[in-house]
């Protein structure tokens, strides 16, 4: 058999020549796993993803262990990674839900953090125990102090396209939340389709809505879930709208606890196949990511839902 | 919870306002099933898909039972369907691999048939026991006699994007095969990504290659497999290139026996979600297709691989 371990390359005119893949597997992918993954397995996973060429790997979250027991070892993980890979570990982003989380990140000398906002009233209440308005009071001091400390802050916005309680989410509402996070000092927004319901026209409309509010595509990242199989077409629409950063999770790990589907985050491997076929530079070694995901799937005791991982697992390396 | 049984509708400028979904589940989807599906179950599946609004349902193949034991009941199925739904059954397309198959279709008064060609030398040898050139000698009398009998002929072309033995397939080679089928009298070509490796730029290039050879997009259908998760982005590229007919299989049934991945044909439900979100008319009742697929999955004894089927199975009807 001929080598079909990579797609044929046929560029599409007008797309960005280069894309940044923001890997969320170790944090977003693992956070909902019930069985605790040993810290050294998490560290090895992060190291393998970095070795595969992923330019950004979000490593963990300094969230209260009561809410996410899986990530209770955040400080231990980051300390271990710093011992192992030195300064590189300090550039791995970590989620900090509040001021206490930021304290812990600063103590370890970390240089990139992320905060998490909701685009809808109901999800703000359920996930943050705040209102759409009062959630900002929680982030404001955190973002301000991080920026003052020379730390980059990414702002996640969840439920940007649809919300399981409220249905479709108006573009203006998402833009207002995103605009506030940028004004507080975030350098980038990650716009999340937390329940995976978006289709291509919605992506185009949301990016246009931000442009109309003075937010250029280079301040945006897109974070898609593949719950309804739409994640890659949404990336395609995002590329056509000029967005150059995409979140993805190695092996398709993870998903939203409020949408218990078999499929969660867009798999890094499916994204890499797509970008490679379009001749878009990404710097990632597909086989190395597949190997890392397959290795992690072994630890978790179930196969990866990624189509590319499944297809390549059946072909020779 | 709000009703998210359908996506929010946000059209994308420049896409076709209406698309024809060509349902291949009962034929392409079932043909590789090992356990024989009872003829009355197949008939009920076809009737349910028609009732769900699918405008074209390819029902079976008049192939020699030695090659596809699952479809050995082709004549019995079509006779039964004609008794049940009358003349509508005569408009259901059936595959006829050769002259003998056409005889059987004509005996039953069927009005739509399809022939099957390969775009590559190796697949012509393995699947048809012919060469790229001599395969036409097999179709020529079949297509000519069908057309002379007032029967519409669709020409499938397989391995249009990549071949597991030969790797990437040149556009000119696919166009030459397709052009020959049209010259023989086929009214439409279905261009198949049999092993699911294509990405969006390749789709665009192939449609452009046909246009350069004088074949307009309205003579083309696209047939994608989701083996590498790329099927819907390929549909997106096809829509942007003006193609308005897409093959899909209810519940994602089927796949190519030469690419034994977990995922086979593009699922009708995933396609319907996508088209609905883009405001493209398709006439299909999503919930009714999901119900038909879930019912068939029960008969086959395993869950549907369709993301939409899985997601909606967990939400109230």
Coordinates of C-alpha atoms in Angstrom, one line a residue:
Chain A
X1 CA 0.0 0.0 0.0
X2 CA 1.1 3.5 -0.8
X3 CA 1.8 5.9 2.0
X4 CA -1.4 7.7 2.9
X5 CA -0.2 8.7 6.4
X6 CA -0.7 12.3 5.2
X7 CA -3.2 13.9 2.9
X8 CA -2.4 15.2 -0.6
X9 CA -1.6 18.9 -0.4
X10 CA -3.9 21.2 -2.4
X11 CA -4.1 24.8 -1.1
X12 CA -7.3 26.8 -1.2
X13 CA -6.7 30.4 -2.3
X14 CA -7.3 33.1 0.3
X15 CA -6.7 31.1 3.4
X16 CA -4.0 32.1 6.0
X17 CA -0.6 30.6 5.2
X18 CA 0.1 29.7 8.8
X19 CA -2.1 28.7 11.8
X20 CA -1.4 28.3 15.5
X21 CA -2.8 25.2 17.2
X22 CA -3.5 25.8 20.9
X23 CA -3.5 22.4 22.5
X24 CA -6.0 22.0 25.3
X25 CA -5.8 18.2 25.9
X26 CA -4.0 18.2 29.3
X27 CA -6.4 20.7 30.8
X28 CA -9.8 20.8 28.9
X29 CA -9.3 17.2 27.8
X30 CA -8.6 15.6 31.1
X31 CA -10.6 17.8 33.5
X32 CA -13.7 15.7 33.3
X33 CA -12.0 12.4 33.6
X34 CA -13.4 10.6 36.7
X35 CA -10.4 8.3 37.4
X36 CA -7.4 10.4 38.6
X37 CA -4.6 10.4 36.1
X38 CA -1.2 10.3 37.9
X39 CA 0.8 13.5 37.8
X40 CA 3.8 11.9 36.1
X41 CA 1.5 10.6 33.3
X42 CA 0.1 14.2 32.8
X43 CA 3.7 15.6 32.7
X44 CA 4.7 13.0 30.1
X45 CA 1.7 13.8 28.0
X46 CA 2.6 17.5 28.0
X47 CA 6.2 16.7 27.1
X48 CA 5.1 14.4 24.3
X49 CA 2.7 17.1 22.9
X50 CA 5.5 19.7 23.0
X51 CA 7.9 17.3 21.3
X52 CA 5.3 16.7 18.6
X53 CA 5.7 20.4 17.7
X54 CA 2.5 21.8 19.3
X55 CA 3.5 25.5 19.9
X56 CA 1.2 26.0 22.9
X57 CA 0.0 23.4 25.4
X58 CA -2.4 24.5 28.1
X59 CA -1.2 22.3 31.0
X60 CA -3.7 22.5 33.8
X61 CA -6.0 24.7 35.9
X62 CA -5.5 26.3 39.3
X63 CA -9.1 25.7 40.1
X64 CA -10.3 24.6 43.6
X65 CA -9.9 20.8 43.9
X66 CA -13.5 20.6 45.1
X67 CA -14.7 21.6 41.6
X68 CA -12.2 19.7 39.5
X69 CA -10.5 16.9 41.6
X70 CA -8.6 15.7 38.5
X71 CA -6.6 18.9 38.4
X72 CA -5.9 19.1 42.2
X73 CA -2.2 18.4 41.3
X74 CA -1.8 21.6 39.3
X75 CA 1.1 23.0 41.4
X76 CA 2.8 19.7 41.6
X77 CA 2.5 19.2 37.8
X78 CA 3.9 22.6 37.0
X79 CA 6.7 22.3 39.5
X80 CA 7.7 18.9 38.1
X81 CA 7.5 20.2 34.5
X82 CA 9.7 23.1 35.4
X83 CA 12.3 20.7 36.9
X84 CA 12.1 18.6 33.8
X85 CA 12.0 21.1 30.9
X86 CA 13.1 24.3 32.6
X87 CA 11.9 27.6 31.4
X88 CA 9.7 26.2 28.7
X89 CA 7.3 25.1 31.4
X90 CA 6.8 28.7 32.5
X91 CA 5.4 29.5 29.1
X92 CA 2.7 26.8 29.3
X93 CA -0.6 28.5 29.9
X94 CA -2.7 27.5 32.9
X95 CA -6.3 28.4 33.7
X96 CA -6.8 30.6 36.7
X97 CA -10.5 30.9 37.7
X98 CA -9.9 33.7 40.2
X99 CA -7.4 35.7 42.2
X100 CA -6.4 32.7 44.4
X101 CA -5.6 30.7 41.2
X102 CA -3.5 33.6 39.9
X103 CA -1.5 33.7 43.2
X104 CA -0.6 30.1 42.8
X105 CA 0.5 30.6 39.1
X106 CA 2.6 33.7 40.0
X107 CA 4.3 31.9 42.9
X108 CA 5.5 29.4 40.3
X109 CA 6.7 32.1 38.0
X110 CA 4.3 31.1 35.2
X111 CA 3.9 33.7 32.3
X112 CA 0.6 32.8 30.6
X113 CA -2.8 32.4 32.2
X114 CA -6.3 32.2 31.1
X115 CA -9.6 33.2 32.6
X116 CA -13.0 31.8 31.8
X117 CA -16.2 33.7 31.1
X118 CA -19.7 32.8 30.0
X119 CA -21.6 34.4 27.1
X120 CA -24.9 33.5 28.6
X121 CA -26.8 34.2 31.8
X122 CA -27.7 30.6 32.5
X123 CA -24.2 29.2 32.1
X124 CA -22.7 32.1 34.1
X125 CA -25.1 31.0 36.9
X126 CA -24.5 27.3 36.6
X127 CA -20.7 27.3 36.0
X128 CA -19.5 30.4 37.8
X129 CA -22.4 31.1 40.2
X130 CA -22.5 34.7 38.9
X131 CA -24.6 36.7 36.5
X132 CA -23.5 37.8 33.0
X133 CA -22.7 41.2 34.5
X134 CA -21.2 40.2 37.9
X135 CA -18.8 37.6 36.5
X136 CA -16.6 40.6 35.4
X137 CA -16.1 41.6 39.0
X138 CA -14.5 38.2 39.6
X139 CA -12.1 38.5 36.6
X140 CA -11.2 42.2 36.8
X141 CA -8.7 42.2 39.7
X142 CA -7.2 38.9 38.4
X143 CA -6.6 40.1 34.9
X144 CA -5.4 43.5 36.1
X145 CA -2.9 42.0 38.5
X146 CA -1.7 39.4 35.9
X147 CA -1.1 42.1 33.3
X148 CA 0.7 44.3 35.9
X149 CA 2.9 41.3 36.6
X150 CA 3.8 40.9 33.0
X151 CA 1.7 37.8 32.5
X152 CA -0.3 37.3 29.3
X153 CA -4.0 36.6 29.8
X154 CA -6.2 34.7 27.4
X155 CA -10.0 35.1 27.9
X156 CA -12.2 32.1 27.2
X157 CA -15.8 32.8 26.3
X158 CA -18.0 29.8 26.5
X159 CA -21.4 29.1 24.9
X160 CA -20.7 31.6 22.1
X161 CA -23.0 29.9 19.6
X162 CA -25.7 28.0 21.5
X163 CA -26.6 27.3 25.1
X164 CA -28.5 24.2 26.2
X165 CA -30.9 26.3 28.3
X166 CA -31.2 29.5 26.2
X167 CA -30.8 28.2 22.7
X168 CA -29.1 30.3 20.0
X169 CA -26.9 33.1 21.5
X170 CA -27.0 36.5 19.9
X171 CA -23.8 37.8 18.3
X172 CA -24.1 41.1 20.1
X173 CA -24.2 39.4 23.5
X174 CA -21.0 37.4 22.7
X175 CA -19.2 40.5 21.3
X176 CA -20.1 42.5 24.5
X177 CA -18.6 39.9 26.8
X178 CA -15.5 39.5 24.6
X179 CA -15.1 43.3 24.3
X180 CA -15.2 43.6 28.1
X181 CA -12.5 40.9 28.5
X182 CA -10.2 42.6 26.0
X183 CA -10.8 46.0 27.7
X184 CA -9.8 44.4 31.0
X185 CA -6.4 43.5 29.5
X186 CA -6.8 40.0 27.8
X187 CA -4.6 39.7 24.8
X188 CA -6.7 37.0 23.0
X189 CA -10.2 35.7 23.2
X190 CA -11.0 32.0 22.7
X191 CA -14.6 31.8 21.5
X192 CA -16.1 28.4 22.5
X193 CA -18.8 26.4 20.9
X194 CA -19.2 24.6 24.2
X195 CA -22.0 22.3 23.1
X196 CA -20.9 21.9 19.5
X197 CA -24.0 23.1 17.8
X198 CA -22.6 25.9 15.5
X199 CA -22.5 25.7 11.8
X200 CA -20.3 27.6 9.3
X201 CA -22.5 30.7 8.7
X202 CA -22.7 31.4 12.4
X203 CA -18.9 31.3 12.7
X204 CA -18.6 33.8 9.8
X205 CA -21.2 36.0 11.4
X206 CA -19.6 36.0 14.9
X207 CA -16.1 36.9 13.5
X208 CA -17.8 39.7 11.4
X209 CA -19.6 40.9 14.6
X210 CA -16.2 41.3 16.4
X211 CA -14.7 43.1 13.4
X212 CA -17.6 45.5 13.5
X213 CA -16.8 46.2 17.1
X214 CA -13.2 46.9 16.3
X215 CA -11.8 43.5 17.2
X216 CA -9.6 42.1 14.4
X217 CA -9.4 38.4 13.6
X218 CA -5.9 38.2 15.0
X219 CA -7.2 38.8 18.5
X220 CA -9.5 35.7 18.2
X221 CA -9.1 32.0 18.7
X222 CA -11.9 29.5 17.9
X223 CA -12.6 26.6 20.2
X224 CA -15.0 24.0 18.6
X225 CA -16.5 20.9 20.0
X226 CA -17.4 18.1 17.5
X227 CA -20.6 17.1 19.3
X228 CA -22.6 17.4 16.0
X229 CA -19.7 16.6 13.7
X230 CA -19.4 20.3 12.7
X231 CA -16.1 21.3 14.2
X232 CA -13.9 21.1 11.1
X233 CA -16.4 22.9 8.8
X234 CA -16.4 25.6 11.5
X235 CA -12.6 25.8 11.4
X236 CA -13.0 26.1 7.6
X237 CA -15.3 29.0 8.0
X238 CA -13.0 30.5 10.6
X239 CA -10.0 30.3 8.2
X240 CA -12.0 31.9 5.4
X241 CA -12.8 34.7 7.9
X242 CA -9.1 35.2 8.7
X243 CA -8.8 33.6 12.2
X244 CA -5.4 31.9 12.7
X245 CA -5.6 30.3 16.1
X246 CA -7.6 27.1 16.8
X247 CA -8.0 25.2 20.0
X248 CA -7.9 21.4 19.7
X249 CA -7.4 18.5 22.1
X250 CA -5.1 15.6 21.3
X251 CA -7.1 12.5 20.5
X252 CA -10.4 14.5 20.9
X253 CA -10.1 14.2 24.7
X254 CA -12.7 15.9 26.8
X255 CA -16.0 17.6 26.2
X256 CA -18.5 19.6 28.1
X257 CA -20.1 17.9 31.1
X258 CA -23.4 19.6 30.1
X259 CA -23.5 17.9 26.7
X260 CA -22.7 14.3 27.4
X261 CA -22.1 13.2 23.8
X262 CA -19.6 10.6 22.6
X263 CA -17.6 13.4 21.0
X264 CA -16.1 16.4 22.7
X265 CA -13.3 18.7 21.7
X266 CA -12.1 18.9 18.1
X267 CA -9.3 16.4 17.9
X268 CA -5.9 17.9 17.2
X269 CA -5.2 15.1 14.7
X270 CA -8.3 15.8 12.6
X271 CA -7.4 19.5 12.5
X272 CA -3.8 18.7 11.5
X273 CA -5.0 16.4 8.7
X274 CA -7.2 19.2 7.4
X275 CA -4.6 22.0 7.7
X276 CA -1.9 19.8 6.1
X277 CA -4.2 19.0 3.1
X278 CA -4.7 22.7 2.6
X279 CA -1.0 23.4 2.7
X280 CA -1.3 25.6 5.8
X281 CA 1.8 25.6 8.0
X282 CA 1.3 24.4 11.6
X283 CA 4.6 22.8 12.6
X284 CA 3.0 19.7 14.1
X285 CA 4.2 16.1 13.5
X286 CA 0.9 14.2 13.0
X287 CA 2.3 10.7 13.8
X288 CA 3.8 12.0 17.0
X289 CA 0.5 13.4 18.2
X290 CA -1.3 10.2 17.2
X291 CA 1.2 8.3 19.2
X292 CA 0.8 10.6 22.3
X293 CA -3.0 10.3 22.1
X294 CA -2.9 6.5 21.7
X295 CA -0.6 6.3 24.6
X296 CA -2.9 8.4 26.7
X297 CA -6.0 6.4 25.5
X298 CA -4.2 3.4 27.0
X299 CA -4.0 5.1 30.3
X300 CA -7.6 6.1 30.2
X301 CA -8.7 2.7 29.1
X302 CA -10.8 3.6 26.1
X303 CA -10.0 4.4 22.4
X304 CA -9.7 7.9 21.1
X305 CA -12.8 9.2 19.3
X306 CA -10.6 11.0 16.7
X307 CA -11.3 9.8 13.2
X308 CA -7.7 10.3 12.2
X309 CA -6.3 8.5 15.2
X310 CA -8.6 5.5 14.4
X311 CA -7.8 5.5 10.7
X312 CA -4.0 5.8 11.2
X313 CA -4.0 3.2 14.1
X314 CA -5.0 0.7 11.4
X315 CA -2.3 1.7 8.9
X316 CA 1.5 1.1 9.3
X317 CA 3.5 4.0 10.8
Chain B
X1 CA -33.7 23.0 28.4
X2 CA -34.3 25.0 25.2
X3 CA -34.9 23.3 22.0
X4 CA -31.5 22.5 20.3
X5 CA -32.9 19.7 18.2
X6 CA -32.0 21.9 15.2
X7 CA -29.1 24.3 14.7
X8 CA -29.5 28.1 14.5
X9 CA -29.9 29.2 10.8
X10 CA -27.3 31.6 9.6
X11 CA -26.8 31.5 5.8
X12 CA -23.4 31.9 4.1
X13 CA -23.5 34.2 1.0
X14 CA -22.9 32.5 -2.3
X15 CA -23.9 29.0 -1.5
X16 CA -26.7 27.1 -3.5
X17 CA -30.1 27.8 -2.0
X18 CA -31.1 24.1 -2.4
X19 CA -29.4 20.8 -2.3
X20 CA -30.4 17.2 -3.2
X21 CA -29.4 14.5 -0.7
X22 CA -28.9 11.2 -2.5
X23 CA -29.4 8.6 0.2
X24 CA -27.2 5.5 -0.2
X25 CA -27.8 3.8 3.2
X26 CA -29.8 0.8 2.1
X27 CA -27.3 -0.1 -0.7
X28 CA -23.9 1.3 0.1
X29 CA -24.5 1.3 3.8
X30 CA -25.7 -2.3 4.1
X31 CA -23.7 -4.0 1.4
X32 CA -20.8 -4.8 3.7
X33 CA -22.8 -6.0 6.6
X34 CA -21.9 -9.6 7.4
X35 CA -25.2 -10.7 9.1
X36 CA -28.0 -10.9 6.6
X37 CA -30.6 -8.2 7.1
X38 CA -34.2 -9.6 6.5
X39 CA -35.7 -8.2 3.3
X40 CA -38.7 -6.8 5.1
X41 CA -36.4 -4.8 7.4
X42 CA -34.6 -3.4 4.3
X43 CA -38.0 -2.5 2.8
X44 CA -39.1 -0.8 6.0
X45 CA -35.8 1.1 6.1
X46 CA -36.3 2.4 2.6
X47 CA -39.9 3.4 3.3
X48 CA -38.9 5.2 6.5
X49 CA -36.2 7.2 4.7
X50 CA -38.6 8.2 2.0
X51 CA -41.2 9.2 4.6
X52 CA -38.4 11.4 6.2
X53 CA -38.4 13.4 3.0
X54 CA -35.2 12.0 1.4
X55 CA -35.8 12.7 -2.3
X56 CA -33.7 9.9 -3.7
X57 CA -33.0 6.6 -1.9
X58 CA -30.7 4.1 -3.7
X59 CA -32.4 0.8 -2.7
X60 CA -30.1 -2.1 -3.6
X61 CA -27.7 -3.5 -6.2
X62 CA -28.3 -6.2 -8.8
X63 CA -24.8 -7.6 -8.2
X64 CA -24.0 -11.3 -8.3
X65 CA -24.9 -12.8 -4.8
X66 CA -21.4 -14.3 -4.8
X67 CA -19.8 -10.9 -4.5
X68 CA -22.4 -9.2 -2.2
X69 CA -24.4 -11.9 -0.4
X70 CA -26.2 -9.2 1.6
X71 CA -27.9 -7.9 -1.5
X72 CA -28.9 -11.3 -3.0
X73 CA -32.5 -10.3 -2.3
X74 CA -32.5 -7.3 -4.7
X75 CA -35.3 -8.5 -6.9
X76 CA -37.4 -9.6 -4.0
X77 CA -36.9 -6.3 -2.2
X78 CA -37.8 -4.2 -5.3
X79 CA -40.9 -6.4 -6.0
X80 CA -42.0 -6.1 -2.4
X81 CA -41.5 -2.3 -2.4
X82 CA -43.4 -2.0 -5.7
X83 CA -46.3 -3.9 -4.1
X84 CA -46.2 -1.6 -1.0
X85 CA -45.5 1.9 -2.4
X86 CA -46.4 1.4 -6.1
X87 CA -44.8 3.5 -8.8
X88 CA -42.6 5.3 -6.3
X89 CA -40.5 2.2 -6.0
X90 CA -39.7 2.2 -9.7
X91 CA -38.0 5.6 -9.3
X92 CA -35.6 4.3 -6.6
X93 CA -32.2 3.9 -8.1
X94 CA -30.4 0.5 -8.1
X95 CA -26.8 -0.3 -8.9
X96 CA -26.3 -2.5 -11.9
X97 CA -22.7 -3.7 -12.2
X98 CA -23.2 -5.2 -15.7
X99 CA -25.6 -6.2 -18.5
X100 CA -27.1 -9.0 -16.5
X101 CA -27.9 -6.6 -13.6
X102 CA -29.6 -4.2 -16.0
X103 CA -31.8 -7.1 -17.4
X104 CA -33.1 -7.7 -13.9
X105 CA -33.8 -4.0 -13.3
X106 CA -35.6 -3.7 -16.6
X107 CA -37.7 -6.8 -15.9
X108 CA -39.0 -5.0 -12.8
X109 CA -39.7 -1.8 -14.7
X110 CA -37.2 0.2 -12.7
X111 CA -36.3 3.7 -14.2
X112 CA -33.1 4.7 -12.5
X113 CA -29.8 2.7 -12.4
X114 CA -26.2 3.3 -11.6
X115 CA -23.0 1.9 -12.8
X116 CA -19.7 1.8 -10.9
X117 CA -16.3 2.8 -12.3
X118 CA -12.8 3.2 -10.9
X119 CA -10.6 6.2 -11.2
X120 CA -7.5 4.1 -10.6
X121 CA -5.8 1.2 -12.2
X122 CA -5.3 -0.8 -9.0
X123 CA -8.9 -0.4 -7.8
X124 CA -10.2 -1.3 -11.3
X125 CA -8.2 -4.5 -11.1
X126 CA -9.2 -5.4 -7.5
X127 CA -12.8 -4.3 -7.5
X128 CA -13.8 -5.0 -11.2
X129 CA -11.1 -7.3 -12.4
X130 CA -10.5 -4.9 -15.3
X131 CA -8.0 -2.3 -16.3
X132 CA -8.7 1.5 -16.2
X133 CA -9.3 1.2 -20.0
X134 CA -11.2 -2.1 -20.3
X135 CA -13.7 -1.3 -17.6
X136 CA -15.5 0.8 -20.2
X137 CA -16.1 -2.2 -22.4
X138 CA -18.1 -3.6 -19.5
X139 CA -20.3 -0.5 -18.9
X140 CA -20.8 0.6 -22.6
X141 CA -23.5 -1.8 -23.6
X142 CA -25.2 -1.5 -20.2
X143 CA -25.4 2.3 -20.3
X144 CA -26.4 2.3 -24.0
X145 CA -29.2 -0.2 -23.5
X146 CA -30.4 1.6 -20.4
X147 CA -30.6 4.9 -22.1
X148 CA -32.3 3.4 -25.1
X149 CA -34.9 2.0 -22.7
X150 CA -35.5 5.4 -21.2
X151 CA -33.7 4.6 -18.0
X152 CA -31.6 7.3 -16.3
X153 CA -28.0 6.2 -15.5
X154 CA -25.8 7.6 -12.8
X155 CA -22.1 6.9 -13.0
X156 CA -20.2 6.3 -9.8
X157 CA -16.4 7.0 -9.9
X158 CA -14.5 5.6 -7.0
X159 CA -11.1 6.5 -5.6
X160 CA -11.3 10.1 -7.0
X161 CA -9.0 11.7 -4.4
X162 CA -6.7 9.0 -3.1
X163 CA -6.2 5.3 -3.5
X164 CA -4.8 3.0 -0.8
X165 CA -2.3 1.5 -3.3
X166 CA -1.5 4.4 -5.6
X167 CA -1.7 7.4 -3.2
X168 CA -3.0 10.7 -4.5
X169 CA -5.0 10.5 -7.7
X170 CA -4.4 13.1 -10.5
X171 CA -7.4 15.3 -11.3
X172 CA -6.9 14.7 -15.1
X173 CA -7.2 10.9 -14.6
X174 CA -10.5 11.3 -12.7
X175 CA -11.8 13.8 -15.3
X176 CA -11.0 11.4 -18.1
X177 CA -12.9 8.5 -16.5
X178 CA -15.9 10.8 -15.7
X179 CA -15.9 12.3 -19.1
X180 CA -16.1 8.8 -20.7
X181 CA -19.1 7.9 -18.5
X182 CA -20.9 11.0 -19.5
X183 CA -20.1 10.4 -23.1
X184 CA -21.5 6.9 -22.8
X185 CA -24.8 8.5 -21.7
X186 CA -24.7 8.8 -17.9
X187 CA -26.7 11.8 -16.7
X188 CA -24.8 12.4 -13.5
X189 CA -21.4 11.5 -12.0
X190 CA -21.0 10.6 -8.3
X191 CA -17.4 11.4 -7.5
X192 CA -16.3 9.2 -4.5
X193 CA -13.6 9.7 -1.9
X194 CA -13.8 6.0 -1.2
X195 CA -11.1 6.0 1.5
X196 CA -12.0 9.4 3.0
X197 CA -8.6 11.1 2.6
X198 CA -9.6 14.2 0.7
X199 CA -9.4 17.7 2.0
X200 CA -11.2 20.9 0.9
X201 CA -8.6 22.2 -1.6
X202 CA -8.7 18.9 -3.5
X203 CA -12.5 19.0 -3.8
X204 CA -12.3 22.5 -5.2
X205 CA -9.6 21.5 -7.7
X206 CA -11.5 18.4 -8.9
X207 CA -14.7 20.4 -9.6
X208 CA -12.6 23.0 -11.4
X209 CA -10.9 20.2 -13.4
X210 CA -14.4 19.0 -14.6
X211 CA -15.4 22.6 -15.4
X212 CA -12.3 23.0 -17.5
X213 CA -13.3 19.8 -19.4
X214 CA -16.8 21.2 -20.1
X215 CA -18.6 19.4 -17.3
X216 CA -20.7 21.8 -15.2
X217 CA -21.2 21.4 -11.5
X218 CA -24.8 20.4 -12.0
X219 CA -23.7 17.1 -13.6
X220 CA -21.7 16.2 -10.5
X221 CA -22.6 14.7 -7.2
X222 CA -20.0 14.3 -4.4
X223 CA -19.7 11.2 -2.3
X224 CA -17.6 11.5 0.8
X225 CA -16.5 9.1 3.5
X226 CA -15.7 10.4 6.9
X227 CA -12.7 8.1 7.6
X228 CA -10.4 11.0 8.5
X229 CA -13.3 13.3 9.7
X230 CA -13.1 15.5 6.6
X231 CA -16.4 14.7 4.9
X232 CA -18.4 17.8 5.9
X233 CA -15.5 20.2 5.2
X234 CA -15.4 18.6 1.7
X235 CA -19.2 19.2 1.3
X236 CA -18.5 22.8 2.4
X237 CA -15.9 23.1 -0.4
X238 CA -18.3 21.4 -2.8
X239 CA -21.1 23.9 -2.0
X240 CA -18.7 26.8 -2.5
X241 CA -17.8 25.3 -5.9
X242 CA -21.5 25.1 -6.9
X243 CA -22.2 21.3 -6.5
X244 CA -25.8 20.7 -5.4
X245 CA -26.0 16.9 -5.0
X246 CA -24.4 15.0 -2.1
X247 CA -24.5 11.3 -1.3
X248 CA -25.0 10.4 2.4
X249 CA -25.9 7.3 4.4
X250 CA -28.5 7.4 7.2
X251 CA -26.7 6.9 10.5
X252 CA -23.3 6.8 8.7
X253 CA -23.9 3.1 7.8
X254 CA -21.3 1.5 5.6
X255 CA -17.8 2.2 4.5
X256 CA -15.2 0.9 2.2
X257 CA -14.1 -2.7 2.9
X258 CA -10.6 -1.6 1.9
X259 CA -10.4 1.1 4.6
X260 CA -11.6 -0.7 7.8
X261 CA -12.1 2.4 9.9
X262 CA -14.7 3.0 12.5
X263 CA -16.2 5.7 10.2
X264 CA -17.6 5.1 6.7
X265 CA -20.0 7.1 4.7
X266 CA -20.9 10.7 5.6
X267 CA -23.9 10.4 7.9
X268 CA -27.1 11.9 6.4
X269 CA -27.9 13.4 9.8
X270 CA -24.6 15.2 10.1
X271 CA -25.1 16.6 6.5
X272 CA -28.7 17.6 7.3
X273 CA -27.5 19.5 10.5
X274 CA -24.9 21.4 8.4
X275 CA -27.3 22.3 5.6
X276 CA -30.0 23.3 8.0
X277 CA -27.6 25.6 9.8
X278 CA -26.7 27.3 6.5
X279 CA -30.4 27.7 5.6
X280 CA -30.0 25.5 2.6
X281 CA -33.2 23.8 1.5
X282 CA -33.1 20.0 1.6
X283 CA -36.6 18.8 2.5
X284 CA -35.5 16.3 5.1
X285 CA -37.0 15.8 8.6
X286 CA -33.9 15.4 10.7
X287 CA -35.7 13.7 13.7
X288 CA -37.3 11.2 11.3
X289 CA -34.0 10.2 9.8
X290 CA -32.4 9.8 13.3
X291 CA -35.3 7.6 14.3
X292 CA -34.9 5.4 11.1
X293 CA -31.1 5.1 11.8
X294 CA -31.6 4.3 15.4
X295 CA -34.1 1.7 14.5
X296 CA -31.7 0.1 11.9
X297 CA -28.9 0.3 14.5
X298 CA -31.0 -1.8 16.7
X299 CA -31.4 -4.4 14.0
X300 CA -27.6 -4.4 13.3
X301 CA -26.8 -4.6 17.0
X302 CA -24.4 -1.6 17.3
X303 CA -24.8 2.2 17.7
X304 CA -24.7 4.6 14.8
X305 CA -21.3 6.4 14.4
X306 CA -23.1 9.6 13.4
X307 CA -22.3 12.5 15.7
X308 CA -25.8 14.0 15.3
X309 CA -27.5 10.7 16.0
X310 CA -25.5 10.2 19.2
X311 CA -26.0 13.8 20.3
X312 CA -29.8 13.8 19.6
X313 CA -30.3 10.3 21.1
X314 CA -29.3 12.0 24.4
X315 CA -31.8 14.8 24.1
X316 CA -35.6 14.7 24.2
X317 CA -37.4 14.4 20.9

